XYZ file of C-alpha atoms in Angstrom:
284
model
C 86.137 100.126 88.997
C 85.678 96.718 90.140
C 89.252 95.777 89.268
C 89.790 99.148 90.895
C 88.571 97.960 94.638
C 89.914 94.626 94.239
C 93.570 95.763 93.080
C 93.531 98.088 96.335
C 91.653 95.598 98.968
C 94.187 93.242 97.964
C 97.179 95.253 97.659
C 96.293 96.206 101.674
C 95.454 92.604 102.544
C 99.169 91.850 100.990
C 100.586 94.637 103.102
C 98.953 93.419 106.419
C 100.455 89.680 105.701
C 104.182 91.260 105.527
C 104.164 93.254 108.487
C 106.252 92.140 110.937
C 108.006 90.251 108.683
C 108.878 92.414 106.011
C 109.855 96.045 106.278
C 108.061 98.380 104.727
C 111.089 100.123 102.756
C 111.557 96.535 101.385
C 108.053 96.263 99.998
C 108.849 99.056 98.478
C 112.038 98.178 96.587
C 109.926 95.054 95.441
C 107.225 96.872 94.359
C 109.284 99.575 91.993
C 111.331 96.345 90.964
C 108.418 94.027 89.516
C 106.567 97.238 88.387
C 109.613 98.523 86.069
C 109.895 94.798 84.695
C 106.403 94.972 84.183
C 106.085 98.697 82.299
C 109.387 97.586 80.481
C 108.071 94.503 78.829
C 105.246 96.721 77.837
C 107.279 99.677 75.823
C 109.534 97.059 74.158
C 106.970 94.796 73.170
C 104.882 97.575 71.606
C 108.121 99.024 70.393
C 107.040 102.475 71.852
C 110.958 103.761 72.244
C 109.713 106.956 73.081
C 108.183 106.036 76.154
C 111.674 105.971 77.729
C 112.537 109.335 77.389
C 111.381 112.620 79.231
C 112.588 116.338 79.265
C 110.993 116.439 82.674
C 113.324 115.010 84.976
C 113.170 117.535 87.302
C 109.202 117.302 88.013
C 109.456 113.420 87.835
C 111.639 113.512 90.277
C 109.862 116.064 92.481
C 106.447 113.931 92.083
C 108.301 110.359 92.931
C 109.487 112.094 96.032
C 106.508 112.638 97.398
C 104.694 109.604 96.036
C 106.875 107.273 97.584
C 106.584 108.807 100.911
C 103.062 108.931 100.315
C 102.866 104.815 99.203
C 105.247 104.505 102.610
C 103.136 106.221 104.841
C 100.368 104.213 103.560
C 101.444 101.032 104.023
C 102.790 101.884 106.983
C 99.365 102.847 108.270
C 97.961 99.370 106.865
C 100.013 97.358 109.253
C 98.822 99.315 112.632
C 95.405 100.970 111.631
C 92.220 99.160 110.947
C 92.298 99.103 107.168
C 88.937 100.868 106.900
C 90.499 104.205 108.999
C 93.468 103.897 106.129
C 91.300 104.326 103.629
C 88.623 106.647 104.858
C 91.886 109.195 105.695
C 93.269 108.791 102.595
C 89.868 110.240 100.558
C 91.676 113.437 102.019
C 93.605 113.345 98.859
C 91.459 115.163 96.633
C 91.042 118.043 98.914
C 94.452 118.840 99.524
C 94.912 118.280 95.526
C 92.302 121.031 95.106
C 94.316 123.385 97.804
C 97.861 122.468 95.997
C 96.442 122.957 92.698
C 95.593 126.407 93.530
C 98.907 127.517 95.079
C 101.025 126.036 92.594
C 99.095 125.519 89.160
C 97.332 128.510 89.350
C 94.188 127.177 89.117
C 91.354 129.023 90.521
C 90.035 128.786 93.740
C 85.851 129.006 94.447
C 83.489 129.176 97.083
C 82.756 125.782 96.227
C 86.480 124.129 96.612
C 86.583 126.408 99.723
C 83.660 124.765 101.294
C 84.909 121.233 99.423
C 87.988 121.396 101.630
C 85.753 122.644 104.797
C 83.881 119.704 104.675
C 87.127 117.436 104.154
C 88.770 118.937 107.331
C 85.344 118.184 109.508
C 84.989 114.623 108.210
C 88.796 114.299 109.193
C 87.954 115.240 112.999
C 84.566 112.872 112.392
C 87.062 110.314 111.866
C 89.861 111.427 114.166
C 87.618 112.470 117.026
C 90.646 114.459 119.059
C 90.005 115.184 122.608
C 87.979 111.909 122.738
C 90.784 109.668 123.181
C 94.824 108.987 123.103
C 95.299 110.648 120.377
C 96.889 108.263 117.566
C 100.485 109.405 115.874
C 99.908 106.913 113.088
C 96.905 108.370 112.068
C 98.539 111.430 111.186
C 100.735 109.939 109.347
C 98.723 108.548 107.187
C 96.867 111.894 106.875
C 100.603 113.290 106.140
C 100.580 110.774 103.111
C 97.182 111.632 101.548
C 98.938 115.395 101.509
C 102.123 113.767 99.472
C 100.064 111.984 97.535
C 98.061 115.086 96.580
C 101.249 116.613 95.771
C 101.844 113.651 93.382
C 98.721 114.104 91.836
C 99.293 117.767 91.057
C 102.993 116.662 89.539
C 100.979 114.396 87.818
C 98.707 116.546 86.289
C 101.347 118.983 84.725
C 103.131 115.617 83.804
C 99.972 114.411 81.280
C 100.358 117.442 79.014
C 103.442 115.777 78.024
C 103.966 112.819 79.048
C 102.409 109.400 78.431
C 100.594 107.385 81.209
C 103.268 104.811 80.690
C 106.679 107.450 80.595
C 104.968 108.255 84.102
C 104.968 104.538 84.969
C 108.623 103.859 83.788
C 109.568 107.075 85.622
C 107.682 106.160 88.925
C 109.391 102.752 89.218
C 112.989 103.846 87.789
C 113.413 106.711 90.355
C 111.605 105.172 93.367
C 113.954 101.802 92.757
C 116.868 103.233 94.027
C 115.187 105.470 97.532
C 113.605 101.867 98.286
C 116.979 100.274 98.060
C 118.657 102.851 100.451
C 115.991 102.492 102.836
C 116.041 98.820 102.920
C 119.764 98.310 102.757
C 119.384 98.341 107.195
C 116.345 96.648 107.052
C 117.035 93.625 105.317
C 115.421 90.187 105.327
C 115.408 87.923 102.841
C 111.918 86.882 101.920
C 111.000 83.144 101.918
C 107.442 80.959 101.093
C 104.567 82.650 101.426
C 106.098 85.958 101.939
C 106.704 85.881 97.469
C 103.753 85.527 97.102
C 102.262 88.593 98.823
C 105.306 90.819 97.713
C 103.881 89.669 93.976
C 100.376 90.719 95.129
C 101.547 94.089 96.624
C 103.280 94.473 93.245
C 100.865 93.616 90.767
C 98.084 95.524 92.094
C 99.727 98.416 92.593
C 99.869 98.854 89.222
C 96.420 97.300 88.172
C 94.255 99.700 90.362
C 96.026 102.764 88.724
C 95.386 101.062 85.439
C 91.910 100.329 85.908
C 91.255 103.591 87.372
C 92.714 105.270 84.871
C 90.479 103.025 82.303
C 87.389 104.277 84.650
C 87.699 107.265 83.918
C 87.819 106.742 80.065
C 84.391 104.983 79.951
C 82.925 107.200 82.767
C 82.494 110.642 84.507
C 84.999 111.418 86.698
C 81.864 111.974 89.274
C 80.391 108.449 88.932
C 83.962 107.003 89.271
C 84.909 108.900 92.672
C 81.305 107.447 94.056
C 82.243 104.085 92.950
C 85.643 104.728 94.418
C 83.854 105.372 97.792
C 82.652 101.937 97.470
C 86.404 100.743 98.665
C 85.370 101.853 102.608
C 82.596 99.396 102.921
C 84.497 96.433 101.373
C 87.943 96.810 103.160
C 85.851 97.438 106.457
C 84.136 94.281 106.060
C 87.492 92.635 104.679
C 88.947 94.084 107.950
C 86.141 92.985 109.915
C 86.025 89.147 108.263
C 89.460 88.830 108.347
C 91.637 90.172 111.096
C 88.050 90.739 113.318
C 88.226 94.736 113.322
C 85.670 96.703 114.627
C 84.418 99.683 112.143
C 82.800 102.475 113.786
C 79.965 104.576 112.688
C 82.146 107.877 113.031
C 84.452 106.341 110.517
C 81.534 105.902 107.778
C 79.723 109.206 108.889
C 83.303 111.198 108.583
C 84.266 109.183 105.280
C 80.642 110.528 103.591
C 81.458 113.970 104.810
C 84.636 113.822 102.962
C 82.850 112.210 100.222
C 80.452 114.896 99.728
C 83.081 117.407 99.955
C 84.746 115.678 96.860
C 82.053 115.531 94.760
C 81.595 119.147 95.234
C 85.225 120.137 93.542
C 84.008 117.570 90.434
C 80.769 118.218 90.018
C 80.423 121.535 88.037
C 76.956 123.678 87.938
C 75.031 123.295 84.348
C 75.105 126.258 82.465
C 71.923 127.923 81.560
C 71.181 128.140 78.314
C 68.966 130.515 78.286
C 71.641 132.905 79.498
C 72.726 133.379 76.174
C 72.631 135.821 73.765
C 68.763 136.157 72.627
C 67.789 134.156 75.311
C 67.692 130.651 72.978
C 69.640 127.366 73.069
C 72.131 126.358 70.507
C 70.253 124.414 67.540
């Protein structure tokens, strides 16, 4: 998980040197290019063939969609937001996940999720505070791309039952190559000095915080790992704060533990009671 907050502080910090310099389409197109070299060297070297194929096209190419306007909307939001409002939005994602899960998946819907998503929605307007101010567009959109991103994570989910973490990788890079290109193709420049450097960054840790997430969550509960994950607020605020002098308001923290709670209540599940059981006893 520390590789985790790192990959991501970075991977915004890389985001917020390119804007206004590079487009964000063209960060893109980078990104799916090194990331494709990258999860290519990997299947040949390990001589894992299989890794290249899929009977799933379809759904790959349904969840890249939407992942790449999520990533977009993000990074977007990086280069006019204060980096700790980017973040605290985008722990929206397991909520709407939940919501999508149960329209689409068919899996069930409780009181808890219900009042998991409740809370998600109030720490939103915590965060958002509309009436208050001019209200901003971009926040929205990055709100918009928390929901596409939860609609990646669903594809994603229906993906793992047959798919390696890697075919997902190859898949994610191959299909979002070419929409980056397109995009880019009227927003051109050609990157020079420093500008490599942080295109590499934005690159590489884009696919070392799924990595070590996904790692995480092998060695931990899924519970302690979204907890730790909240631990990415406090460090890009005071990454925002140290480095590009943002102020971080209290409404951002209280709103970001509302939605925080209101996670932890869709993954933590209630202990059954053994003594429910038939004659009363435990298990031996």
């Amino acid at each position: 998980m520390s590789g985790t907050l790192l990959s991501f502080c970075l991977m915004a910090v890389g985001a917020r040197e390119l804007s206004g310099e590079i487009h964000t389409s063209q960060v893109m197109l980078f990104r799916s290019v090194l990331g494709l070299l990258v999860v290519c060297s990997i299947l040949l070297f390990t001589q894992n063939n299989r890794g290249f194929l899929t009977k799933r096209i379809g759904l790959h190419c349904l969840r890249n969609t939407f992942h790449f306007a999520g990533q977009y909307g993000w990074l977007l939001g990086i280069t006019v937001l204060p980096l700790a409002e980017v973040f605290a939005l985008e722990f929206t994602v397991p909520l709407w996940t939940a919501m999508i899960a149960w329209l689409f998946l068919g899996e069930s819907i409780t009181a808890r999720k219900f009042a998991a998503i409740g809370l998600g929605l109030a720490g939103v307007l915590v965060i958002l505070k509309p009436g208050v101010e001019v209200f901003n567009w971009y926040s929205l959109i990055v709100l918009a791309a928390a929901f596409c991103y939860a609609i990646s994570h669903a594809s994603t989910k229906s993906l793992s039952n047959t798919e390696s973490p890697l075919t997902i990788l190859f898949y994610m890079c191959l299909i979002q190559l070419p929409i980056g290109f397109l995009f880019a193709l009227n927003n051109w420049t050609a990157p020079v000095g420093m500008q490599w450097f942080w295109l590499a960054v934005v690159g590489l840790t884009a696919l070392s915080a799924h990595f070590c997430m996904t790692k995480a969550m092998q060695y931990a509960e899924v519970s302690t790992v979204v907890i730790l994950d909240f631990l990415r607020l406090p460090a890009i605020g005071m990454v925002g704060a140290l480095v590009y002098g943002e102020s971080v308001e209290v409404s951002l923290f209280v709103g970001a533990l509302i939605m925080l709670i209101g996670n932890l209540l869709i993954i933590l599940k209630p202990q059954r009671n053994p003594q429910k059981m038939s004659g009363g006893d435990a298990p031996s």
